[in-house]
């Protein structure tokens, strides 16, 4: 496995893009967050007038040995059931992608049972990860293969000069794995990083914190070695999302991070290659408390705040029309000089 | 002028719609704000599976006598210039409507000079309002005509069983008028309701507060008589937006409120007929401080929080894809029973 080359974005381009924004027929800054998004997308696209981007949304499925410790509100058989539901177009992410001209693809990265439903991309690298309380969740080879699975999936997308790539997931118990990665790579504590996920509360939530604490104590993951962290705590869909993020950035695309699970995968991607960071757009502030704390720690203001906690890539899909709006503003608005509109003046 | 009849939405329908939401293949409540939006839109549409709605965005232009008191960062000639820019498709709202399959219409409701540009709907009721420090901004007849202008514009839209109707505006100095209406109808103080608008600060902002305070002292507007309030402080685009809101609700459509200016118009509409309230979707939390305070006072959680302060209907247009997403989720997601997906269970 070789990581793809990501072009470091050049900060000296930014003043030119800002000047373009400030010449558009609106009071300076009046489009708020849409302006900073427009600037970032134009920066990535390499033009002050980015074309209307195609959008792709990949949902990676995976299962987790940690589920045997009772850390989720849903039983593990829900993972393949939901992958099947996605393949049939019945999941939330399917409805959202159809609504917004987004090409959706479901990938088996590490589901415990075969998901040979029509339309599911077959990239399984492990039939469910191992129990991280008993040993590493994945071997180093499996961890590398999961990154490669994500890269391969993105590289199979036909040629696009600029595009939006959203990443999401489906995997029972994966909010526990997200918490593990967030603790290992960002320094949050288990108490800060563990949350209800799909809906655990009270005693079960306390138990989830203990399990995460015990896994961290066992593996003592070293943030300087992200591949080893990924192998130790899992899981396959995280590796696949991280690989997809790196491959998307290497293709010169904007990469949309969904919620907490994808955010944890983004930490892996950033640890592997910090150049990916400028290509990432964080789509929403998830209802999961750890997600909010992670965004705060990274000093990131996401696009949406809709109290979502579903995953699948749902927040990333919802951000797509906002990102296309930001491109449209950069591309299509008239300039003050061109439109004969007077600029601000006190009088 | 007769106000249209708005059907009062029946709260007893809500449990049925909530049950539909809870049978969709996702953890209950996991789509957060999208679920409450889906419920509201289904309630308005009268079906748990609302069709993909057409969307219409009306931008009403108006000028204001209060501008002579130096309360805006831009000179009044910008109003017709921006109406022309919209007619040519160069404004932000035009780019946003093109990006999101929204039919956009620009209306002269009260611009000071004729706006006879191709495509501008001619519904002028006053060539700029009068100075509200010298007398009423409009006569009662002009105020009524402005409501009628908005109603007529909406009633000219071809038959649609369910649709999204966004309202926006363009009018130099109209954030001062919004502050006047908000003070008169919601009880905020001038200090709370007046803000920078398109960009006044320091001394000019203080002056804007004094002007608003003086106008309120002169007219002592009575919130029990919204038509008299509208006439006393203005302005034509506010009346037109209020009329459009009432007409949209009467047609059974969801009405999207843009930012501060449209929010002030919504207060007029609600005062005229409280039944309109359940049809309103507040699209975003504007950067204008008074807008935030008004939402807080009304206990409304808007859809977006993008720090916008442009107007034109830009926030309403950005909310359209989110609202269509909410409809898509209600309409297209599989149910637990139908999809063979296990529901939550502790284990």
XYZ file of C-alpha atoms in Angstrom:
694
model
C 0.000 0.000 0.000
C 1.316 3.440 -0.983
C -0.405 6.642 0.079
C -1.383 8.915 -2.824
C 0.322 12.253 -3.373
C -1.737 15.207 -2.188
C -0.818 18.627 -3.576
C -0.316 21.110 -0.742
C -2.699 24.018 -1.384
C -0.904 27.342 -1.812
C -1.972 30.015 0.736
C -0.705 32.791 -1.538
C -3.741 32.146 -3.799
C -6.157 33.166 -1.069
C -5.946 36.987 -1.349
C -6.805 36.752 -5.062
C -9.862 34.622 -4.284
C -10.880 36.980 -1.473
C -10.627 39.948 -3.845
C -12.948 38.150 -6.280
C -15.449 37.525 -3.449
C -15.311 41.164 -2.395
C -16.034 42.382 -5.936
C -19.309 40.441 -6.128
C -22.531 42.484 -5.871
C -23.245 42.134 -2.142
C -22.007 43.899 0.972
C -18.612 42.400 1.844
C -18.946 39.367 4.052
C -22.754 39.416 3.933
C -22.960 35.801 2.788
C -21.167 34.720 5.961
C -20.163 31.073 6.067
C -21.065 30.684 2.385
C -18.203 33.051 1.545
C -15.570 31.121 3.476
C -16.858 27.901 1.921
C -16.767 29.468 -1.540
C -13.203 30.565 -0.949
C -12.128 27.113 0.224
C -13.840 25.340 -2.669
C -12.383 27.774 -5.202
C -8.973 27.247 -3.609
C -9.300 23.491 -3.989
C -10.739 23.772 -7.528
C -7.917 26.091 -8.553
C -10.201 28.742 -10.042
C -12.185 31.677 -8.666
C -15.202 30.451 -10.638
C -15.505 26.735 -9.853
C -17.795 24.694 -12.089
C -20.957 23.121 -10.647
C -19.401 20.032 -9.081
C -20.565 16.456 -9.422
C -21.044 14.827 -6.038
C -20.289 11.315 -4.844
C -21.247 9.760 -1.544
C -19.655 6.540 -0.332
C -21.126 4.623 2.599
C -18.717 2.052 4.029
C -20.081 -0.817 6.112
C -18.163 -2.618 8.848
C -18.696 -4.753 11.943
C -16.847 -4.633 15.227
C -15.737 -7.215 17.729
C -16.289 -4.639 20.452
C -20.053 -5.069 19.913
C -19.964 -8.291 21.967
C -19.436 -6.084 25.030
C -22.901 -4.574 24.709
C -21.972 -1.021 23.750
C -24.756 -0.436 21.191
C -28.545 -0.094 21.271
C -28.901 -2.202 18.115
C -27.782 -5.820 17.578
C -24.916 -6.475 15.099
C -27.198 -8.143 12.531
C -28.488 -4.649 11.755
C -25.272 -3.841 9.835
C -25.933 -6.233 6.899
C -29.669 -5.503 7.111
C -28.984 -1.800 6.659
C -26.433 -2.444 3.907
C -29.198 -4.388 2.130
C -31.647 -1.550 2.792
C -29.141 0.883 1.247
C -28.614 -1.399 -1.737
C -32.401 -1.327 -2.266
C -32.496 2.456 -1.897
C -34.587 2.531 1.288
C -32.179 4.172 3.735
C -32.127 7.864 4.622
C -28.884 8.389 2.712
C -30.499 6.986 -0.443
C -33.410 9.419 -0.248
C -30.997 12.314 0.364
C -28.702 11.368 -2.517
C -31.636 11.026 -4.919
C -32.894 14.435 -3.774
C -29.574 16.136 -4.515
C -28.047 14.680 -7.664
C -25.465 12.719 -5.666
C -24.095 9.398 -6.901
C -24.350 6.998 -3.988
C -22.340 3.834 -3.533
C -22.495 1.294 -0.691
C -19.310 -0.611 0.097
C -18.741 -3.671 2.268
C -15.408 -2.814 3.872
C -15.633 -5.117 6.876
C -19.123 -6.509 7.482
C -19.187 -9.784 9.449
C -21.340 -11.645 6.931
C -21.198 -11.481 3.121
C -23.231 -8.588 1.698
C -23.581 -9.877 -1.837
C -26.575 -7.712 -2.640
C -26.786 -6.205 -6.127
C -25.015 -2.863 -6.215
C -22.854 -3.336 -3.119
C -19.179 -2.796 -3.851
C -17.243 -5.836 -2.600
C -14.127 -4.630 -0.785
C -14.302 -6.609 2.419
C -10.953 -6.798 4.199
C -12.163 -8.483 7.411
C -15.377 -10.337 8.323
C -15.874 -8.114 11.336
C -12.933 -6.911 13.376
C -11.656 -8.838 16.403
C -12.430 -7.909 19.986
C -9.966 -5.111 20.873
C -10.128 -6.130 24.539
C -8.653 -9.495 23.561
C -6.075 -8.349 21.005
C -5.736 -5.932 18.092
C -8.986 -5.282 16.184
C -7.161 -5.824 12.887
C -3.758 -7.004 11.758
C -1.494 -4.352 10.253
C -2.143 -5.941 6.855
C -5.895 -5.685 7.332
C -5.540 -2.043 8.396
C -3.486 -1.304 5.258
C -5.999 -3.188 3.137
C -8.846 -1.108 4.581
C -7.054 2.109 3.553
C -6.452 0.609 0.117
C -10.135 -0.377 -0.186
C -11.158 3.253 0.290
C -8.513 4.503 -2.143
C -9.541 1.938 -4.761
C -13.201 2.852 -4.431
C -12.436 6.534 -5.024
C -10.016 5.820 -7.852
C -12.740 3.823 -9.631
C -14.836 6.987 -9.960
C -14.554 8.304 -13.538
C -12.373 11.332 -14.260
C -13.564 14.629 -12.731
C -11.448 17.784 -12.573
C -13.276 18.945 -9.454
C -15.933 17.159 -7.437
C -17.449 16.803 -3.993
C -16.743 13.517 -2.232
C -18.792 12.680 0.861
C -17.886 9.833 3.181
C -20.212 8.008 5.524
C -20.609 4.656 7.234
C -22.873 2.000 8.651
C -21.605 -0.254 11.414
C -23.177 -1.322 14.688
C -20.933 -0.280 17.605
C -18.797 2.020 15.500
C -19.381 5.060 17.723
C -17.317 3.173 20.332
C -14.527 2.756 17.761
C -14.805 6.439 16.868
C -14.361 7.293 20.539
C -11.266 5.073 20.699
C -9.678 6.756 17.678
C -10.602 10.229 18.931
C -9.017 9.489 22.322
C -5.909 8.031 20.700
C -5.414 10.733 18.056
C -6.861 13.952 19.500
C -6.317 13.504 23.219
C -9.940 13.668 24.390
C -10.673 11.494 27.434
C -13.068 8.488 27.236
C -15.592 10.464 29.287
C -15.438 13.256 26.714
C -15.349 11.024 23.649
C -17.975 8.375 24.448
C -21.633 9.199 23.843
C -25.016 7.576 23.257
C -24.372 6.628 19.615
C -27.649 5.230 18.247
C -29.113 5.444 21.745
C -27.401 4.015 24.834
C -27.928 5.800 28.129
C -27.423 5.460 31.873
C -25.681 2.259 32.969
C -25.033 1.076 29.406
C -23.372 4.380 28.587
C -21.162 4.100 31.694
C -20.279 0.567 30.614
C -19.362 1.875 27.129
C -16.972 4.357 28.767
C -15.369 1.522 30.794
C -14.904 -0.647 27.715
C -13.277 2.218 25.786
C -11.056 3.011 28.788
C -9.998 -0.634 29.070
C -9.164 -0.921 25.342
C -7.012 2.210 25.525
C -5.245 0.887 28.631
C -4.546 -2.409 26.900
C -3.131 -1.013 23.628
C -1.644 2.339 24.726
C -2.022 3.570 21.136
C 0.736 5.900 19.897
C -0.640 8.853 17.875
C 2.660 9.091 16.007
C 1.833 5.759 14.370
C -1.690 6.131 12.961
C -1.602 2.845 11.070
C -0.830 0.962 14.295
C -3.608 2.877 16.072
C -6.062 1.920 13.335
C -5.036 -1.740 13.564
C -5.174 -1.837 17.362
C -8.620 -0.315 17.881
C -10.244 -0.703 14.432
C -12.121 -0.691 12.241
C -12.291 -1.430 8.571
C -14.815 1.267 7.588
C -12.648 3.851 9.371
C -9.582 2.813 7.402
C -11.621 2.812 4.192
C -12.972 6.299 4.878
C -9.476 7.590 5.693
C -8.127 6.052 2.483
C -11.023 7.540 0.513
C -10.299 10.976 2.002
C -6.643 10.795 0.992
C -7.517 9.570 -2.513
C -10.188 12.245 -2.935
C -7.787 15.012 -1.925
C -5.134 13.529 -4.203
C -7.627 13.839 -7.064
C -8.071 17.534 -6.188
C -11.599 17.172 -4.832
C -13.285 18.659 -1.794
C -13.863 15.919 0.760
C -16.957 16.197 2.958
C -16.654 14.764 6.441
C -19.973 13.515 7.842
C -20.364 13.214 11.615
C -18.498 11.655 14.502
C -17.475 8.389 12.831
C -16.206 10.090 9.683
C -14.554 12.737 11.855
C -12.576 10.011 13.636
C -11.568 8.621 10.234
C -10.474 12.133 9.249
C -8.110 12.141 12.240
C -6.494 8.992 10.812
C -6.221 10.589 7.362
C -4.725 13.807 8.766
C -2.234 11.820 10.849
C -1.180 9.943 7.706
C -0.883 13.117 5.589
C -1.591 16.585 7.044
C -1.934 17.984 3.496
C -5.434 16.451 3.376
C -6.679 18.940 5.970
C -7.303 21.864 3.602
C -9.425 19.620 1.364
C -11.804 18.673 4.165
C -15.181 20.318 4.694
C -16.799 19.333 7.993
C -20.449 19.070 7.151
C -22.296 19.233 10.454
C -22.200 19.387 14.229
C -23.488 15.969 15.213
C -25.657 15.515 18.283
C -23.034 13.058 19.586
C -21.290 14.966 22.409
C -17.822 13.734 21.412
C -18.314 15.150 17.926
C -19.010 18.592 19.335
C -15.960 18.375 21.557
C -13.778 17.210 18.701
C -14.875 20.121 16.478
C -14.177 22.497 19.352
C -10.728 21.000 19.880
C -9.911 21.269 16.173
C -11.414 24.806 16.086
C -13.679 23.842 13.214
C -17.001 25.509 12.447
C -19.084 22.979 10.520
C -21.593 23.910 7.810
C -24.795 22.605 9.390
C -26.106 22.184 12.918
C -29.181 19.996 12.556
C -28.767 17.742 15.577
C -28.180 14.734 13.317
C -26.809 11.500 14.749
C -27.612 8.966 12.036
C -24.394 8.559 10.113
C -24.537 6.864 6.678
C -23.161 10.119 5.261
C -26.486 11.892 5.846
C -24.903 15.140 7.048
C -22.419 15.134 4.197
C -25.262 14.696 1.687
C -27.206 17.558 3.260
C -24.154 19.810 2.960
C -23.780 19.139 -0.769
C -26.397 21.695 -1.903
C -24.837 24.303 0.405
C -21.404 23.653 -1.098
C -22.834 23.822 -4.617
C -24.432 27.132 -3.571
C -21.040 28.450 -2.520
C -19.594 27.465 -5.907
C -22.558 29.074 -7.695
C -22.009 32.358 -5.866
C -18.303 32.393 -6.783
C -19.032 31.439 -10.373
C -22.178 33.292 -11.346
C -22.584 36.521 -9.394
C -22.064 39.827 -11.161
C -19.277 42.141 -10.033
C -19.805 45.713 -8.785
C -17.881 47.126 -11.700
C -19.652 44.937 -14.256
C -23.187 45.481 -12.935
C -23.032 49.254 -12.387
C -23.978 48.953 -8.731
C -22.722 51.588 -6.274
C -20.530 50.332 -3.458
C -20.892 51.162 0.216
C -20.353 54.771 1.195
C -21.253 56.656 4.304
C -23.301 59.706 3.587
C -58.599 44.275 0.236
C -59.756 41.020 1.845
C -57.389 38.688 3.621
C -57.390 35.149 2.241
C -58.757 32.244 4.277
C -56.033 30.134 5.891
C -57.010 26.635 7.022
C -56.011 26.102 10.652
C -53.760 23.025 10.734
C -55.167 20.235 12.893
C -52.838 19.191 15.766
C -54.573 15.811 16.039
C -52.807 14.801 12.774
C -49.378 15.070 14.394
C -49.241 11.725 16.277
C -49.979 9.867 13.023
C -47.155 11.706 11.249
C -44.797 11.084 14.174
C -45.631 7.365 14.046
C -44.715 7.313 10.358
C -41.399 9.035 11.124
C -40.645 6.525 13.880
C -41.295 3.554 11.588
C -38.622 4.715 9.099
C -35.354 2.725 9.043
C -33.241 4.885 11.381
C -32.885 5.196 15.136
C -35.795 7.326 16.364
C -34.973 11.008 16.290
C -31.561 10.443 14.688
C -32.278 12.856 11.847
C -32.737 15.653 14.374
C -34.046 18.888 12.943
C -34.775 17.174 9.620
C -37.430 15.081 11.381
C -39.264 18.037 12.905
C -39.115 19.786 9.512
C -40.417 16.659 7.783
C -43.266 16.484 10.244
C -44.186 20.132 9.742
C -44.036 19.893 5.954
C -46.091 16.676 5.926
C -48.586 18.375 8.227
C -48.903 21.301 5.831
C -49.002 19.035 2.762
C -51.690 16.879 4.353
C -49.897 13.584 3.707
C -47.174 11.607 5.471
C -45.397 11.228 2.130
C -45.248 14.740 0.642
C -44.335 15.014 -3.034
C -41.081 16.703 -4.052
C -42.214 20.323 -3.875
C -41.751 23.003 -6.479
C -40.134 26.100 -5.003
C -40.774 29.778 -5.657
C -38.764 32.709 -4.391
C -40.102 36.226 -4.530
C -37.817 39.211 -3.936
C -39.742 42.421 -3.248
C -38.010 45.767 -3.736
C -38.860 48.955 -1.873
C -37.405 52.322 -0.897
C -37.728 54.170 2.360
C -38.065 57.793 3.335
C -36.141 57.022 6.489
C -33.000 56.634 4.338
C -32.646 60.425 4.232
C -31.622 60.261 7.876
C -28.433 58.415 7.032
C -29.205 55.027 8.566
C -27.632 52.844 5.845
C -24.130 52.125 4.551
C -25.322 52.206 0.934
C -27.004 55.091 -0.921
C -30.696 54.678 -1.953
C -29.867 54.460 -5.671
C -28.602 50.947 -4.946
C -32.192 49.655 -4.652
C -33.069 50.043 -8.367
C -29.494 49.078 -9.344
C -29.839 45.802 -7.461
C -33.356 45.223 -8.830
C -31.803 45.582 -12.291
C -28.972 43.242 -11.296
C -31.561 40.687 -10.160
C -33.531 41.098 -13.372
C -30.295 40.309 -15.270
C -29.596 37.297 -13.029
C -26.404 38.674 -11.469
C -27.385 38.846 -7.807
C -26.632 36.207 -5.183
C -30.286 35.171 -5.014
C -30.274 34.506 -8.771
C -27.250 32.187 -8.520
C -28.835 30.373 -5.571
C -32.209 29.932 -7.287
C -30.553 28.597 -10.454
C -28.543 26.171 -8.320
C -31.637 24.755 -6.635
C -34.485 24.523 -9.130
C -36.235 27.536 -7.631
C -38.397 29.835 -9.744
C -37.272 33.377 -8.919
C -39.307 36.512 -9.426
C -38.317 40.130 -8.698
C -41.125 42.520 -7.824
C -41.135 46.307 -7.582
C -43.389 46.839 -4.579
C -42.258 50.319 -3.650
C -39.032 51.386 -5.328
C -38.578 55.166 -5.602
C -37.885 55.162 -9.338
C -39.525 53.044 -12.054
C -37.908 49.623 -12.415
C -39.176 48.788 -15.867
C -36.522 46.181 -16.541
C -37.561 43.056 -18.434
C -38.803 40.401 -16.027
C -39.542 42.716 -13.099
C -43.110 42.311 -11.871
C -44.726 45.754 -11.753
C -46.671 46.069 -8.509
C -45.466 49.411 -7.224
C -47.803 50.900 -4.619
C -45.611 53.859 -3.602
C -42.560 55.513 -5.202
C -40.612 55.171 -1.992
C -42.316 55.592 1.374
C -42.503 58.947 3.134
C -40.242 59.971 5.995
C -41.776 58.393 9.122
C -40.274 61.148 11.254
C -42.412 63.656 9.343
C -45.640 61.639 9.088
C -46.828 58.118 8.323
C -44.582 56.176 5.927
C -47.624 55.114 3.911
C -51.309 55.932 3.825
C -53.641 53.175 5.016
C -54.628 52.638 1.378
C -50.984 52.219 0.353
C -50.423 49.754 3.195
C -53.458 47.735 2.081
C -52.278 47.906 -1.529
C -48.866 46.563 -0.506
C -50.500 43.531 1.141
C -52.626 43.068 -1.974
C -49.516 43.290 -4.199
C -47.950 40.368 -2.360
C -51.180 38.355 -2.452
C -51.630 39.011 -6.164
C -48.065 37.981 -6.921
C -48.546 34.652 -5.117
C -51.968 34.056 -6.631
C -50.468 34.482 -10.103
C -48.308 31.372 -9.537
C -49.861 28.422 -11.406
C -51.766 25.756 -9.474
C -49.656 23.646 -7.086
C -51.133 21.353 -4.451
C -48.059 21.791 -2.246
C -45.055 24.026 -2.748
C -42.329 25.948 -0.981
C -42.656 29.728 -1.106
C -39.649 31.802 -0.051
C -39.871 35.528 0.544
C -37.055 38.026 0.402
C -36.401 41.681 -0.252
C -34.126 44.408 -1.496
C -34.422 47.907 -0.099
C -31.822 50.340 1.139
C -32.536 51.277 4.783
C -35.052 48.484 5.281
C -33.242 47.026 8.298
C -34.294 50.237 10.087
C -37.908 49.572 9.078
C -37.565 45.954 10.236
C -36.374 47.236 13.608
C -39.388 49.568 13.811
C -41.833 46.741 13.077
C -40.069 44.378 15.478
C -40.228 46.983 18.259
C -43.869 47.729 17.534
C -45.056 44.124 17.177
C -42.754 42.007 19.373
C -41.817 44.408 22.148
C -38.041 44.457 21.633
C -36.418 47.801 22.466
C -34.711 49.919 19.776
C -31.341 49.028 21.339
C -32.174 45.344 20.925
C -33.763 45.618 17.491
C -31.383 47.962 15.644
C -28.209 46.505 14.141
C -25.581 47.156 11.481
C -27.752 46.115 8.509
C -25.500 46.183 5.454
C -22.740 47.639 7.595
C -23.222 50.700 9.827
C -21.200 50.856 12.997
C -20.198 53.164 15.847
C -21.718 56.643 15.669
C -23.897 55.850 12.667
C -25.331 52.840 14.475
C -26.114 54.980 17.515
C -27.773 57.491 15.218
C -29.854 54.668 13.679
C -31.060 53.730 17.178
C -32.037 57.371 17.845
C -33.964 57.632 14.589
C -35.876 54.413 15.316
C -36.582 55.588 18.858
C -37.873 58.932 17.575
C -40.156 57.309 14.992
C -41.655 55.025 17.635
C -42.171 57.982 19.982
C -43.914 59.925 17.237
C -46.334 57.180 16.107
C -46.842 55.133 19.293
C -47.785 52.162 17.093
C -50.499 49.896 18.512
C -49.687 46.174 18.006
C -53.425 45.394 18.071
C -53.750 47.228 14.747
C -51.052 45.740 12.457
C -52.317 47.537 9.360
C -51.956 50.895 11.104
C -48.475 49.889 12.308
C -47.476 48.965 8.755
C -48.774 52.283 7.425
C -47.122 54.357 10.150
C -43.587 52.952 9.943
C -43.559 51.254 6.506
C -42.714 49.827 4.130
C -44.163 48.533 0.903
C -41.943 45.423 0.578
C -42.852 44.454 4.149
C -46.561 44.662 3.382
C -46.025 42.732 0.152
C -44.083 39.986 1.944
C -46.770 39.767 4.648
C -49.466 39.535 1.988
C -47.467 36.888 0.125
C -47.094 34.862 3.329
C -50.840 34.934 3.962
C -51.613 34.013 0.347
C -49.049 31.207 0.351
C -50.466 29.711 3.536
C -53.984 30.076 2.126
C -52.834 28.002 -0.861
C -51.619 25.312 1.549
C -47.927 25.904 0.953
C -44.984 26.042 3.313
C -43.765 29.626 3.558
C -40.043 30.177 4.097
C -39.077 33.260 6.072
C -35.657 34.648 5.120
C -33.812 36.822 7.638
C -34.537 39.892 9.710
C -36.541 41.873 7.165
C -38.751 38.930 6.212
C -39.038 38.066 9.904
C -40.436 41.528 10.590
C -42.902 41.027 7.725
C -43.872 37.685 9.283
C -44.806 39.546 12.476
C -47.214 41.638 10.414
C -48.667 38.504 8.786
C -49.066 36.723 12.130
C -50.719 39.790 13.653
C -53.172 39.847 10.749
C -53.925 36.095 10.956
C -52.259 33.858 13.567
C -53.211 30.772 11.525
C -50.277 31.580 9.208
C -47.781 30.695 11.946
C -47.834 26.912 11.469
C -47.093 27.358 7.749
C -43.921 29.352 8.387
C -40.433 27.833 8.268
C -37.764 30.199 9.584
C -34.813 29.541 7.346
C -31.789 30.924 9.145
C -30.336 32.775 12.073
C -29.188 36.030 10.515
C -26.031 37.761 11.684
C -28.182 40.829 12.418
C -28.390 40.940 16.228
C -32.085 41.866 16.249
C -32.878 38.775 14.197
C -31.257 36.531 16.770
C -33.140 38.260 19.556
C -36.430 38.006 17.685
C -35.980 34.248 17.119
C -35.153 33.846 20.795
C -38.244 35.810 21.801
C -40.448 33.716 19.496
C -38.689 30.514 20.688
C -37.920 29.546 17.115
C -35.010 27.328 16.072
C -34.219 28.194 12.451
C -32.924 25.670 9.897
C -29.548 27.208 9.112
C -26.993 29.266 10.997
C -24.607 30.541 8.328
C -24.034 34.080 9.572
C -25.844 35.491 6.538
C -26.905 39.131 6.448
C -27.589 39.743 2.766
C -31.340 39.464 2.413
C -32.806 39.075 -1.111
C -34.238 35.757 0.128
C -30.781 34.158 0.133
C -31.303 32.251 3.383
C -34.730 31.056 2.254
C -33.218 29.763 -0.999
C -30.456 27.942 0.894
C -33.071 26.263 3.084
C -35.011 24.913 0.084
C -32.779 21.838 -0.473
C -32.938 21.059 3.256
C -36.731 21.231 3.177
C -36.845 19.067 0.064
C -34.568 16.626 1.931
C -37.065 16.482 4.788
C -39.861 15.708 2.319
C -37.705 13.041 0.635
C -37.052 11.311 3.953
C -40.782 11.242 4.783
C -41.702 10.086 1.283
C -39.005 7.632 0.264
C -37.455 5.896 3.269
C -38.250 2.235 3.889
C -40.042 1.226 7.096
C -38.614 -1.201 9.668
C -41.382 -3.697 9.005
C -41.096 -3.415 5.234
C -37.292 -3.601 5.080
C -36.756 -6.470 7.526
C -34.451 -4.401 9.725
C -34.281 -5.170 13.452
C -35.289 -2.353 15.770
C -33.364 -1.148 18.810
C -33.074 -3.588 21.684
C -30.766 -3.637 24.642
C -28.793 -6.823 24.885
